[in-house]
XYZ file of C-alpha atoms in Angstrom:
186
model
C -24.134 -25.642 208.063
C -25.292 -24.735 204.568
C -25.417 -20.986 205.339
C -21.680 -20.818 205.861
C -20.768 -22.705 202.689
C -19.114 -20.775 199.928
C -20.933 -20.602 196.665
C -19.206 -22.462 193.922
C -17.716 -20.983 190.815
C -20.904 -21.174 188.719
C -21.490 -17.436 189.125
C -17.953 -16.512 188.093
C -18.170 -18.942 185.175
C -21.463 -17.424 184.003
C -20.052 -13.897 184.265
C -16.963 -14.811 182.243
C -19.069 -16.537 179.577
C -21.411 -13.542 179.450
C -18.500 -11.125 178.930
C -17.404 -13.090 175.846
C -20.522 -11.968 173.981
C -20.660 -8.733 172.006
C -22.144 -5.641 173.606
C -25.184 -5.798 171.326
C -25.946 -9.390 172.384
C -25.675 -8.391 176.033
C -28.039 -5.453 175.504
C -30.545 -7.646 173.679
C -30.436 -10.191 176.510
C -30.954 -7.404 179.067
C -33.907 -6.073 177.081
C -35.399 -9.545 176.784
C -35.035 -10.069 180.528
C -36.758 -6.721 181.154
C -39.658 -7.675 178.892
C -39.978 -11.025 180.613
C -39.927 -9.379 184.054
C -42.602 -6.870 183.007
C -44.888 -9.607 181.688
C -44.420 -11.727 184.802
C -45.007 -8.762 187.119
C -48.129 -7.709 185.220
C -49.558 -11.238 185.393
C -51.207 -10.368 188.702
C -53.333 -7.776 186.948
C -53.978 -9.621 183.718
C -54.830 -12.952 185.328
C -56.468 -12.284 188.701
C -56.011 -15.179 191.066
C -53.358 -17.340 189.445
C -51.462 -14.271 188.253
C -50.603 -13.400 191.841
C -48.705 -16.680 192.057
C -46.889 -15.893 188.793
C -45.870 -12.293 189.545
C -43.195 -13.126 192.177
C -41.247 -14.838 189.383
C -40.503 -11.371 187.971
C -37.531 -11.479 190.326
C -35.839 -14.195 188.255
C -35.103 -12.196 185.047
C -33.705 -9.274 187.031
C -31.691 -11.668 189.207
C -30.248 -13.408 186.146
C -29.313 -10.112 184.527
C -27.662 -8.833 187.712
C -25.797 -12.113 188.205
C -24.374 -11.995 184.687
C -23.526 -8.294 184.846
C -24.583 -5.673 187.355
C -24.915 -3.122 184.541
C -27.293 -5.359 182.588
C -29.271 -6.088 185.755
C -29.699 -2.395 186.565
C -30.599 -1.650 182.950
C -33.206 -4.437 182.998
C -34.571 -3.137 186.306
C -35.130 0.396 185.014
C -36.394 -0.810 181.654
C -38.925 -3.027 183.431
C -40.089 -0.019 185.449
C -40.612 1.916 182.209
C -42.471 -0.982 180.604
C -44.719 -1.347 183.644
C -45.411 2.387 183.526
C -46.715 1.933 179.984
C -48.362 -1.495 180.263
C -49.664 -1.811 183.798
C -49.115 1.246 186.041
C -50.769 -0.343 189.079
C -47.860 -2.813 189.379
C -45.388 0.065 189.244
C -45.652 0.581 192.993
C -44.767 -3.006 193.885
C -41.956 -3.842 191.447
C -39.320 -1.192 192.285
C -39.548 -1.764 196.035
C -39.963 -5.534 196.282
C -39.605 -7.842 193.303
C -37.105 -5.803 191.304
C -35.092 -4.661 194.294
C -34.799 -8.257 195.437
C -33.435 -9.338 192.034
C -30.887 -6.517 191.938
C -29.846 -7.109 195.543
C -29.277 -10.843 195.237
C -27.608 -10.523 191.840
C -25.222 -7.848 193.115
C -24.540 -9.856 196.281
C -23.495 -12.835 194.132
C -20.838 -10.596 192.566
C -19.492 -9.196 195.833
C -19.821 -12.024 198.366
C -18.968 -15.717 198.411
C -20.830 -16.965 201.496
C -24.488 -17.918 201.210
C -25.344 -16.227 204.488
C -23.983 -12.876 203.265
C -25.907 -13.121 200.005
C -29.134 -14.103 201.754
C -28.705 -11.402 204.398
C -28.156 -8.616 201.830
C -31.260 -9.653 199.898
C -33.292 -9.903 203.108
C -32.234 -6.432 204.220
C -33.152 -4.908 200.844
C -36.513 -6.682 200.657
C -37.299 -5.685 204.252
C -36.395 -2.048 203.569
C -38.454 -2.025 200.379
C -41.495 -3.600 202.027
C -41.257 -1.337 205.052
C -40.875 1.715 202.798
C -44.083 0.820 201.010
C -45.875 0.076 204.261
C -44.661 2.882 206.533
C -43.469 5.686 204.223
C -45.941 5.465 201.336
C -48.736 3.845 203.406
C -49.329 1.310 200.636
C -50.904 -1.884 202.035
C -48.310 -4.249 200.564
C -49.125 -6.883 203.184
C -52.868 -6.498 202.880
C -55.401 -4.559 204.894
C -54.860 -6.567 208.081
C -51.411 -5.057 208.752
C -51.480 -1.567 210.208
C -49.379 1.166 208.617
C -48.185 2.357 212.041
C -44.745 1.012 212.952
C -44.554 -2.159 215.013
C -41.451 -4.128 215.995
C -43.419 -7.346 215.651
C -44.419 -6.498 212.080
C -40.886 -5.371 211.185
C -39.397 -8.541 212.675
C -41.931 -10.703 210.866
C -41.146 -8.958 207.590
C -37.427 -9.600 208.110
C -37.905 -13.279 208.975
C -40.097 -13.789 205.909
C -37.606 -11.864 203.755
C -34.740 -14.010 205.012
C -36.534 -17.273 204.224
C -37.778 -15.952 200.872
C -34.236 -14.866 199.912
C -32.849 -18.220 200.918
C -35.265 -19.817 198.472
C -34.256 -17.426 195.687
C -30.526 -17.948 196.284
C -30.939 -21.714 196.076
C -33.069 -21.376 192.911
C -30.440 -19.127 191.334
C -27.638 -21.583 192.117
C -29.726 -24.466 190.754
C -30.360 -22.466 187.579
C -26.665 -21.692 187.148
C -25.670 -25.337 187.590
C -28.136 -26.294 184.855
C -26.845 -23.471 182.665
C -23.260 -24.665 183.113
C -24.176 -28.188 181.966
C -25.931 -26.771 178.884
C -22.997 -24.514 177.930
C -20.214 -27.064 178.469
């Protein structure tokens, strides 16, 4: 079963290669990733319609930063929040609880766990908690107006199932990206 497979050494290889760079290069890369994440997240507001299909890709820069170094990932996460506060404050509610949290969670899980199922599960838990916090604590209609903001086990279970499948997709995309990166570097 593919869930129980160990991830290969692409993540460890990328982390070791990243540590060879100077601190200033790492900071510049983290800043670039934050700018890229802010632009992708704000696409939903700048380009109504198609931008909503682009904004979920704001997870990728944060995920890459957190996979290379958890410090760079966290720095990119908070820097993206600051950039969104300046550029597009309406997206500031969504990013910290969903897109950004997902990137940090999966990136950190790559550093701490080796099994795909563990990595996917950690990301799913974080995305579920973030979505449910927006929905039930802040009463922000993150899932649209059709979903009630009163707690329901069916809604919570549906959010977790979606989060699990969505994280599985992101984990596979991240591993695909790292395999391509390894062929470019070597």
